[in-house]
Coordinates of C-alpha atoms and ligand atoms in Angstrom, one line a residue:
X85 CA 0.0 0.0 0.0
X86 CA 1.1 3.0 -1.0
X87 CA 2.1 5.5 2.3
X88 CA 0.7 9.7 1.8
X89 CA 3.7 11.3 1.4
X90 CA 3.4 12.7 5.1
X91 CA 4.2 9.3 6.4
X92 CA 6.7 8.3 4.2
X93 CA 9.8 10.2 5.6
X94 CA 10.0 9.3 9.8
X95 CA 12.8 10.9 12.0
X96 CA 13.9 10.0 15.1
X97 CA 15.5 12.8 16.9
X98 CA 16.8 12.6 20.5
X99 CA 19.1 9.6 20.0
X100 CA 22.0 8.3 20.5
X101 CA 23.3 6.2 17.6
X102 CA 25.5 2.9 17.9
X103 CA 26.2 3.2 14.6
X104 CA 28.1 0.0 14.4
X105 CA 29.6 1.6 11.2
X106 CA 33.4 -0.2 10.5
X107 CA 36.0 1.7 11.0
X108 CA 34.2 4.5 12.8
X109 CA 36.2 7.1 15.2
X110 CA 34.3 6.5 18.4
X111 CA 33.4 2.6 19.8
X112 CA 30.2 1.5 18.3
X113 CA 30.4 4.3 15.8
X114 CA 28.7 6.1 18.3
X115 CA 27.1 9.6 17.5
X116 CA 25.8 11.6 20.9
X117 CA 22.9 14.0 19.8
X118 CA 22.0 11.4 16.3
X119 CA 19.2 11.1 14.3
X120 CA 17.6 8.8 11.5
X121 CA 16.0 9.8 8.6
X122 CA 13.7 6.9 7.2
X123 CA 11.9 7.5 3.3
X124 CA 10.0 4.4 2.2
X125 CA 11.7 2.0 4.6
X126 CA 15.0 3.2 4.0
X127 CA 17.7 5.0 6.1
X128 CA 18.3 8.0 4.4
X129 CA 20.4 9.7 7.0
X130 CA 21.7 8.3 10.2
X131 CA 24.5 10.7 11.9
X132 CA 24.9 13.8 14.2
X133 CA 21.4 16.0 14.4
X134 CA 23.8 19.2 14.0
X135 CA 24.7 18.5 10.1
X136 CA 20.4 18.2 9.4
X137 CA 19.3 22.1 8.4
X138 CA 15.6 21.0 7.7
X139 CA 13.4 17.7 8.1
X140 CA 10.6 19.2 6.3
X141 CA 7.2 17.1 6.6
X142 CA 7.6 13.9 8.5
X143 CA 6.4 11.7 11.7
X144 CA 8.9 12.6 14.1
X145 CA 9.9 9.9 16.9
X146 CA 11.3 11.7 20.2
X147 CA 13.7 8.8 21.7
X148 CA 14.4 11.2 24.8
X149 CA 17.8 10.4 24.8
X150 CA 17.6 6.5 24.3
X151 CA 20.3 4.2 22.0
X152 CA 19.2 3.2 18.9
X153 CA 21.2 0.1 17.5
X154 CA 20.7 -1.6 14.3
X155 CA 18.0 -4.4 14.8
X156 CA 19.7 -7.2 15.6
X157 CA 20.5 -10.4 13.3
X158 CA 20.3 -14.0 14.2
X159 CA 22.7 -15.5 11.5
X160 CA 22.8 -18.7 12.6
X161 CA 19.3 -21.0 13.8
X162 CA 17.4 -24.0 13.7
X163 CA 14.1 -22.4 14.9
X164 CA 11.9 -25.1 13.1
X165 CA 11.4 -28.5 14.5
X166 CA 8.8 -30.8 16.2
X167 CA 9.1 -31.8 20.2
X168 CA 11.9 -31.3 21.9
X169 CA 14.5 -32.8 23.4
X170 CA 14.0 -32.3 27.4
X171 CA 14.4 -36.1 28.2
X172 CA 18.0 -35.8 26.9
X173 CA 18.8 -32.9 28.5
X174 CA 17.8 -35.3 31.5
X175 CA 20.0 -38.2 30.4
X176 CA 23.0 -35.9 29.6
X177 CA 22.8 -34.9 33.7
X178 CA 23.2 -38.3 34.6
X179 CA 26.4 -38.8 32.4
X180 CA 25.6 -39.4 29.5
X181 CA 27.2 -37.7 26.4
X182 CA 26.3 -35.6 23.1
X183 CA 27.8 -37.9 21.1
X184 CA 26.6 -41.4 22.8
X185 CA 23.1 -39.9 22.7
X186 CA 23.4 -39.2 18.8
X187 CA 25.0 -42.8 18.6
X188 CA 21.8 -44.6 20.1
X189 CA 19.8 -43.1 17.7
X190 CA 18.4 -40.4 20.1
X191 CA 19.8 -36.9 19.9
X192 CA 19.1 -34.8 16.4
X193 CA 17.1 -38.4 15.0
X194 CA 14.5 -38.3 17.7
X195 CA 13.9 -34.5 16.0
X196 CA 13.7 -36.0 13.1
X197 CA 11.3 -38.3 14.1
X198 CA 8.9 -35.4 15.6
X199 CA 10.0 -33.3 12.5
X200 CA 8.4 -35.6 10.2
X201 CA 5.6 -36.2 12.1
X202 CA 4.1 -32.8 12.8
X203 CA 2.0 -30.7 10.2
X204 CA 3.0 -27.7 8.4
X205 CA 0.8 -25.3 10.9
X206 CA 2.1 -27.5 14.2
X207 CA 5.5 -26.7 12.9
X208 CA 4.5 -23.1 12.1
X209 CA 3.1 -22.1 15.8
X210 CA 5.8 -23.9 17.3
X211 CA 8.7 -22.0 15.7
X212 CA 6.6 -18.9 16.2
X213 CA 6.7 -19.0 19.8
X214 CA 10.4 -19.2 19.7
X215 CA 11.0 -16.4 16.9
X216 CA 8.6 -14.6 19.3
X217 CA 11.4 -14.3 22.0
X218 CA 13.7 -13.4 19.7
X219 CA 11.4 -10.3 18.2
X220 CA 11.4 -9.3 21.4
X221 CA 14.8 -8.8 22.0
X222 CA 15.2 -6.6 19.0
X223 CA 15.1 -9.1 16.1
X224 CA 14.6 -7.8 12.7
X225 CA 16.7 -10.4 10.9
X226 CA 17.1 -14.4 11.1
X227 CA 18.4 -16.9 9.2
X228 CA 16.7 -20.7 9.9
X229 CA 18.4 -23.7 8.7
X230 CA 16.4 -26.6 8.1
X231 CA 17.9 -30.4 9.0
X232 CA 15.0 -32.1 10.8
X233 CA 13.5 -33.1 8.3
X234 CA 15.9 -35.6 6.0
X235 CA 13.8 -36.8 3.7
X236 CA 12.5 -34.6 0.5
X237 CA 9.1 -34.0 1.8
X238 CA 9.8 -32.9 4.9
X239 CA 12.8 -30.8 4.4
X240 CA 10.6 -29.1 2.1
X241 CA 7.5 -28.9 4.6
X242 CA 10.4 -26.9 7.1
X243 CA 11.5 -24.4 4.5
X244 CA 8.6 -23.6 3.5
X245 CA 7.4 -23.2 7.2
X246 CA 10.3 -20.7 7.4
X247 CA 9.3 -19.1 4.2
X248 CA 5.9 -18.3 5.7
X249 CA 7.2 -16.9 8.9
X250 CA 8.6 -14.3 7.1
X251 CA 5.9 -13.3 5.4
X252 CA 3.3 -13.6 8.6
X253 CA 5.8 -11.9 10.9
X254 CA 7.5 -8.5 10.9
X255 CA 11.0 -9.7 10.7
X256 CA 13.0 -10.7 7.5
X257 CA 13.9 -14.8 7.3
X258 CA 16.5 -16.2 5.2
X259 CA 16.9 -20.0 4.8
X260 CA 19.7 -22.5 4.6
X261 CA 19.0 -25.8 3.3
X262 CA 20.8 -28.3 5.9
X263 CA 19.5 -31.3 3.9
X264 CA 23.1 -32.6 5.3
X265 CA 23.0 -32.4 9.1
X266 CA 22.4 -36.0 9.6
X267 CA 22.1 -39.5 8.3
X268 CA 19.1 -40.4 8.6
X269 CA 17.8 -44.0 10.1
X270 CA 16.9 -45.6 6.6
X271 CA 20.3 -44.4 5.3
X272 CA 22.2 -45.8 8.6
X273 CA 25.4 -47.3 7.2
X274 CA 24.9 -45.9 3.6
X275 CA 25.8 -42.1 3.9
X276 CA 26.8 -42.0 0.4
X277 CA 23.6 -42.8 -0.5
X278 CA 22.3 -40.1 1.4
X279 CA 24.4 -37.5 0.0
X280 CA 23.2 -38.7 -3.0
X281 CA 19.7 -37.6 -2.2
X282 CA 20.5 -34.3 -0.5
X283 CA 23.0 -33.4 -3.6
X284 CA 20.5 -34.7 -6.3
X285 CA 16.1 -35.0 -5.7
X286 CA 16.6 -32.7 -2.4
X287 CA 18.5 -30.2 -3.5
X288 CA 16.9 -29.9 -6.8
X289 CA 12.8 -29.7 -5.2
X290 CA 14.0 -27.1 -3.1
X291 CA 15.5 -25.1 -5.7
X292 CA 12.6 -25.3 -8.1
X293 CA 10.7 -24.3 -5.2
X294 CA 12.9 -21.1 -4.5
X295 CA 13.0 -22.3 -0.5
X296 CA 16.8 -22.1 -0.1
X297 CA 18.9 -18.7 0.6
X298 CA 21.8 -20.8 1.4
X299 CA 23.0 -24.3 1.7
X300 CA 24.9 -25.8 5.0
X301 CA 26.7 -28.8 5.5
X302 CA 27.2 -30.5 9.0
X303 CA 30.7 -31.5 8.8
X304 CA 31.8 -33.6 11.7
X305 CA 32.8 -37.3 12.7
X306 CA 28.9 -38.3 13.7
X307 CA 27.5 -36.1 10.9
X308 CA 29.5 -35.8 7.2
X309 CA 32.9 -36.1 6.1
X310 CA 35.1 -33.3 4.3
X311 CA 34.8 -35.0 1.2
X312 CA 30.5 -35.9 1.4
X313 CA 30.6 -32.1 2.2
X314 CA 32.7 -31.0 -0.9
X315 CA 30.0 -32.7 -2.7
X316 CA 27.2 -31.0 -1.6
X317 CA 29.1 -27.4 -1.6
X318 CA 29.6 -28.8 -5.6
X319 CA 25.8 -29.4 -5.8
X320 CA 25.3 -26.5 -4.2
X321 CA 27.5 -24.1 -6.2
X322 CA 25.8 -25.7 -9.5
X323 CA 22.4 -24.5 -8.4
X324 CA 24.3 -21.1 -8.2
X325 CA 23.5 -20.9 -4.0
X326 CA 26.1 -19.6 -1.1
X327 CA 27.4 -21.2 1.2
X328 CA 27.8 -22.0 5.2
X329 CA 29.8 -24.8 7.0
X330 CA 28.9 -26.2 10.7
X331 CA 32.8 -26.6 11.0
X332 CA 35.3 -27.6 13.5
X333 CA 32.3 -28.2 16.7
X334 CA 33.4 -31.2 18.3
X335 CA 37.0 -32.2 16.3
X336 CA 38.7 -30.2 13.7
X337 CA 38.3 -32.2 10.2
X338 CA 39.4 -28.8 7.9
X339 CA 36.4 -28.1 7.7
X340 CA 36.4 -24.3 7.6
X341 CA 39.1 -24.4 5.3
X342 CA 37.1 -26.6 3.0
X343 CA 34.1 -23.9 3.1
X344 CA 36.6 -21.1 2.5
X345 CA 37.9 -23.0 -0.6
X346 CA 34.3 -22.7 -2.0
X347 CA 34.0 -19.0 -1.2
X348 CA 31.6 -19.8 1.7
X349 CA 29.5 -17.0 3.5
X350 CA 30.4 -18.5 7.1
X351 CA 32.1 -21.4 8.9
X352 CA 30.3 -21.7 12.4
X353 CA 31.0 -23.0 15.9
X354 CA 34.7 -23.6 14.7
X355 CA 35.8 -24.5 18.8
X356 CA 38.2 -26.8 17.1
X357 CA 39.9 -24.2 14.6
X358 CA 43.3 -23.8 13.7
X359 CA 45.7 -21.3 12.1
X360 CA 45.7 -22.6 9.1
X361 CA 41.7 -22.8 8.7
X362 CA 41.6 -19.0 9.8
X363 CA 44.4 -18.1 7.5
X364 CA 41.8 -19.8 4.8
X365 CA 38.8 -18.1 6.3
X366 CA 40.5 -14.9 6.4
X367 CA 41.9 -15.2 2.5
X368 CA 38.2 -16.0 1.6
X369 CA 36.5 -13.5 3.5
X370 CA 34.3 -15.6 5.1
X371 CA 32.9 -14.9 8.8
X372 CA 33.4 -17.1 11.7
X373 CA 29.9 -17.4 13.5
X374 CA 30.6 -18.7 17.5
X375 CA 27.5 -19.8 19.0
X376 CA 28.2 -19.8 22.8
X377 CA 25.1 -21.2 23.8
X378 CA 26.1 -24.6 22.2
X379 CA 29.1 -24.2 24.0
X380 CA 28.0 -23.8 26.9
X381 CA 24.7 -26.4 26.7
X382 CA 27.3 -29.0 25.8
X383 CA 29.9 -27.6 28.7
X384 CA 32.5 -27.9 25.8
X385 CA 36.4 -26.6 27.3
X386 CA 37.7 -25.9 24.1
X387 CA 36.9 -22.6 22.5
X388 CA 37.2 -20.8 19.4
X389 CA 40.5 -19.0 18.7
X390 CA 39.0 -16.0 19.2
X391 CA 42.2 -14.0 19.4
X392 CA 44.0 -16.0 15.9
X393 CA 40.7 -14.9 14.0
X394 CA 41.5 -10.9 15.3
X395 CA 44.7 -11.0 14.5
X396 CA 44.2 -12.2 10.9
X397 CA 41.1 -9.5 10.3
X398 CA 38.6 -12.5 9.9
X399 CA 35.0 -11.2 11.1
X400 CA 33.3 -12.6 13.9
X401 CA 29.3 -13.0 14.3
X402 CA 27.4 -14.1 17.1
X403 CA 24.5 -16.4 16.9
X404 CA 22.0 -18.4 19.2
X405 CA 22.2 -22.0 17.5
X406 CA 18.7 -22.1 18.8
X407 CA 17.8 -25.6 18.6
X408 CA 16.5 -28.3 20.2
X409 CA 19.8 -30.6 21.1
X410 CA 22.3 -28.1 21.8
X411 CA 21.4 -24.6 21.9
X412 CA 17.4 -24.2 23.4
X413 CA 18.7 -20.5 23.4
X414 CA 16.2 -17.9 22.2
X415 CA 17.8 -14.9 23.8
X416 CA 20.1 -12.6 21.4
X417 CA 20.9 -10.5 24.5
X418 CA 22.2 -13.3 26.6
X419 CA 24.0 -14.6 23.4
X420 CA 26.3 -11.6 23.5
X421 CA 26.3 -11.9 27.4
X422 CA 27.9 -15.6 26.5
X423 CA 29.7 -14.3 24.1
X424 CA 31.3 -12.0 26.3
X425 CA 31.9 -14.0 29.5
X426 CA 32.7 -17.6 27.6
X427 CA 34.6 -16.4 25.0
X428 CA 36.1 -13.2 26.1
X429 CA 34.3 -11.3 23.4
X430 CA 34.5 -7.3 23.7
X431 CA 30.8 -6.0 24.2
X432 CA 31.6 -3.7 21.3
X433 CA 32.7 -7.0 19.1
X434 CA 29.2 -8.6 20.2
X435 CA 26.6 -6.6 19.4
X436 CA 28.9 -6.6 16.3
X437 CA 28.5 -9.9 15.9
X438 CA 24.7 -9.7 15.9
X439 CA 24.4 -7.0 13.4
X440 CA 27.4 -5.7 10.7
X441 CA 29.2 -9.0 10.6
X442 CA 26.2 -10.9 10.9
X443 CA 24.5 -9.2 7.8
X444 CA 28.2 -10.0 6.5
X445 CA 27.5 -14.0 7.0
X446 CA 24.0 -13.9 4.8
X447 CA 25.5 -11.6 2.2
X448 CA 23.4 -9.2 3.2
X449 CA 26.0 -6.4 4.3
X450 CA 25.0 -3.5 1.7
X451 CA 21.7 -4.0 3.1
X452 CA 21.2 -4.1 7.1
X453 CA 23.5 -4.4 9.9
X454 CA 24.5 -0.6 10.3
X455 CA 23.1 2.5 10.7
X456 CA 24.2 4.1 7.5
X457 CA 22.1 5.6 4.6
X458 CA 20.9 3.2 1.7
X459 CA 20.1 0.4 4.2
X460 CA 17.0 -0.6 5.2
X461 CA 15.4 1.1 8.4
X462 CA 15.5 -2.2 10.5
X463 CA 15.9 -0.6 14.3
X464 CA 16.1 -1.5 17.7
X465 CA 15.6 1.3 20.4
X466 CA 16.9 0.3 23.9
X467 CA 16.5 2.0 27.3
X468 CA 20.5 1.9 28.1
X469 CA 22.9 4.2 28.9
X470 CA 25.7 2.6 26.9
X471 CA 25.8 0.2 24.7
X472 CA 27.7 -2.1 26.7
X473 CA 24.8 -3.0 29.3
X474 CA 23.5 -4.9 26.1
X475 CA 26.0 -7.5 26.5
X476 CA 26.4 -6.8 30.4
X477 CA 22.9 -7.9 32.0
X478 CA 21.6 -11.6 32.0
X479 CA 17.7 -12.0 31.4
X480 CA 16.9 -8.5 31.4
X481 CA 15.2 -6.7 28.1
X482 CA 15.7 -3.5 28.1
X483 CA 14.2 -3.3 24.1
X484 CA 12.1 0.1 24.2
X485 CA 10.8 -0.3 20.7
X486 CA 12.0 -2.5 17.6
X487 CA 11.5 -1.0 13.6
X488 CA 11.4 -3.4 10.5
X489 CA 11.5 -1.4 7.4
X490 CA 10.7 2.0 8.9
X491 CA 7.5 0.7 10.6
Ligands
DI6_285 N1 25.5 -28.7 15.5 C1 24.8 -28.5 16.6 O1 25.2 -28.1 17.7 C2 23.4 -28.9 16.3 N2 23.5 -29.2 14.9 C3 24.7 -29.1 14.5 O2 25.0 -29.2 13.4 C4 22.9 -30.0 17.1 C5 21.6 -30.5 16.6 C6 20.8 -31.4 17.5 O3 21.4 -32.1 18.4 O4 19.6 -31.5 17.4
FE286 FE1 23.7 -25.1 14.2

C-alpha cells in the first residue's frame, strides 16, 4: 500500500546512535545528539542531528535520549522443528554424552522423528513461539536452517514453514538448506547414498521451489565427512547458491578451510579451529559465527580461537544456535552476554556480531547491519545508557521499541 507522502519520511530525533559503522572514530560508531532519517523504509540519513538544516514534513519519533542500534541479526538458527529434546537434557545430567546420545539413535534423530511427524501449521506455531522471544529482543533479521527433516518431503514442509514466517511476521527470514545435518535412520550405514539424495532429488525440489537462501553442511565425525561435504558445496555451487559450513564443533576435520575453498558465507562453531583454517577463512573472507550457547549447553572446554581470527582480520558474528539438542537458546541478548563472559568477546565485538558481521554471514552487508544511509530502516531502540549494558545484563530486556523497514 502505498504510504501519503506525510508518512513516508520518519525521524527519530533525541538519539544516541550505535552506529556500528566499521571503521568508525568512536566505539560503536557512536554519535551523541544522532538522528535517523527513514523514506519508504530506508535509512536516508543516520548521523549527528547538527549536520540536518531542515526535516521538512515527517512523523517525528522523540527517543528522549535513548540508543538506537541496528536491529539485531540471528545469523545462525534451527528455529523449526517438532518436540523437543528435554528427556535428553535429562539423560546428559546423569552422564551421559552428546555424542553417545546421537550414537543410540536419540539426539538430532529423535527431532527427526517429531519433525516428520508434525503438520506444516504444528510446525509453524511452534517456531513462532520461539521467533517470538527473539522479536522481542530486537530481532529484525534471522536466518533458519532446516535439517530435521531428511527426507525430500519434509525438508521441504520446514522451508517452507520458514518461508511463511517471514511473510506472517514483521521480521525478514533467510533460509539454509541443511538437507546434510544428519544420516538419517533408513540411510544408517549408507551415507553415500544419502548425500546422493541431498545433492540430487533434495536439492533440486528445493531449488525449483525457490525455499533455499543458502546451503549448509554438518561437517563432523557423527554427521559428514570433508569429502560428502565437498560434494554438496559442488551441488550446491551448480544451483548457483552460497554457502555456510557447521565446521570444527566437536574435532577439527578442515572443515572451515574446505568452506573457505568454496568462497563460503560462514564457517560456524569452529571451537576446534586452527591457524591454518583462519588463515583460509581470512583469505576468503568468510565470517566465523561462534555460537556460545552450544558451547556452553554441551559444557565444551575448548573454544574458538577468538584472538587468531582478530589477529588475521577474519569477522566474527554471534549467533544463538537455537535448537533443540544443543542450543534451546532464544535470547540474542544473553548470546552476546555468552559471548562476552565464555569467549572473552569485547561487548563492542558482540553486538557486532549480531548486526554488521552478521548481515556480513547472509550476504546481506549493503543491506542491514549498520546504521548508515541506503540500508533498510530495521531498528532497535533500547533503554540503556551505553551500549555495553547490552551484553552486560543476563535475562533482562531492556528493548524500548523495535523498527522493521521503517515501521
Ligand atoms: N551442531 C549442533 O550443535 C546442532 N546441529 C549441529 O550441526 C545440534 C543439533 C541437534 O542435536 O539437534
Ligand atoms: Fe547449528
Amino acid at each position: 500500500m502505498a504510504a501519503t507522502p506525510s508518512h513516508s519520511q520518519r525521524v527519530w530525533i533525541n538519539a544516541r546512535l550505535a552506529t556500528m559503522v566499521a571503521d568508525a572514530d568512536a566505539p560503536y560508531g557512536a554519535i551523541e545528539d544522532g538522528i535517523v532519517i527513514a523514506r519508504n523504509g530506508r535509512i536516508v540519513f543516520a548521523g549527528p542531528r547538527a549536520e540536518v538544516e531542515t526535516i521538512g514534513q515527517a512523523e517525528i519519533i522523540d527517543c528522549e535520549g535513548r540508543w538506537i542500534t541496528p536491529g539485531l541479526i540471528d545469523c545462525h538458527t534451527h528455529l523449526v522443528y517438532g518436540g523437543d529434546r528435554a528427556s535428553e537434557f535429562e539423560l546428559r545430567l546423569k552422564g551421559a554424552s552428546y555424542e553417545e546420545i546421537a550414537r543410540a539413535g536419540g539426539g538430532i534423530a529423535s527431532s527427526v522423528k517429531a519433525t516428520r511427524a508434525a503438520s506444516e501449521d504444528e510446525l509453524f506455531a511452534s517456531a513462532d513461539k520461539r521467533l517470538s522471544a527473539l522479536i522481542a529482543e530486537g530481532v529484525t533479521t534471522v536466518e533458519i536452517k532446516s535439517g530435521y527433516g531428511l527426507d525430500t518431503d519434509s525438508e521441504v514442509k520446514v522451508l517452507a514453514v520458514a518461508r511463511r514466517l517471514g511473510r506472517e511476521r514483521p521480521v525478514r527470514v533467510l533460509t539454509t538448506f541443511l538437507g546434510a545435518h544428519a544420516v538419517p535412520a533408513e540411510f544408517k550405514g549408507r551415507s553415500g547414498d544419502y548425500v546422493d539424495l541431498v545433492c540430487g532429488p533434495m536439492l533440486d525440489a528445493i531449488t525449483a521451489l525457490k525455499l533455499a537462501d543458502a546451503v549448509d553442511v554438518f561437517c563432523e565425525g557423527i554427521a559428514f565427512s570433508p569429502a560428502e561435504t565437498a560434494r554438496v558445496f559442488t551441488a550446491a555451487k551448480a544451483k548457483g547458491l552460497p554457502i555456510k559450513i557447521h565446521a570444527e564443533q566437536l574435532s577439527n576435520l578442515g572443515g572451515a578451510a574446505l568452506a573457505a575453498s568454496f568462497g563460503a558465507l560462514s564457517a560456524d562453531h569452529l571451537e576446534h579451529l586452527d591457524e591454518a583454517g583462519v588463515i583460509a577463512m581470512a583469505r576468503a573472507g568468510t565470517v566465523a559465527v561462534v555460537l556460545p550457547g552450544a558451547f556452553y549447553f554441551l559444557r565444551e572446554t575448548v573454544k574458538p580461537p577468538i584472538e587468531l581470527l582478530r589477529r588475521h582480520g577474519v569477522p566474527i558474528a554471534l549467533a544463538t544456535d537455537a535448537n533443540p539438542g544443543t542450543s534451546p537458546l532464544t535470547s540474542p541478548l544473553l548470546t552476546m552476554n555468552m559471548g562476552c563472559t565464555l569467549f572473552r568477546l569485547t561487548p563492542e565485538e558482540a553486538l557486532a556480531g549480531m548486526t554488521r558481521n552478521a548481515a556480513r554471514a547472509l550476504g546481506l552487508e549493503n543491506e542491514i547491519g549498520t546504521l548508515e544511509a541506503g540500508k533498510a530502516c530495521d531498528l532497535a531502540i533500547w533503554d540503556i545508557e551505553r551500549p555495553a549494558e547490552l551484553a552486560y545484563r543476563l535475562g533482562f530486556n531492556p528493548l524500548h521499541a523495535r523498527i522493521r523497514n521503517g515501521q
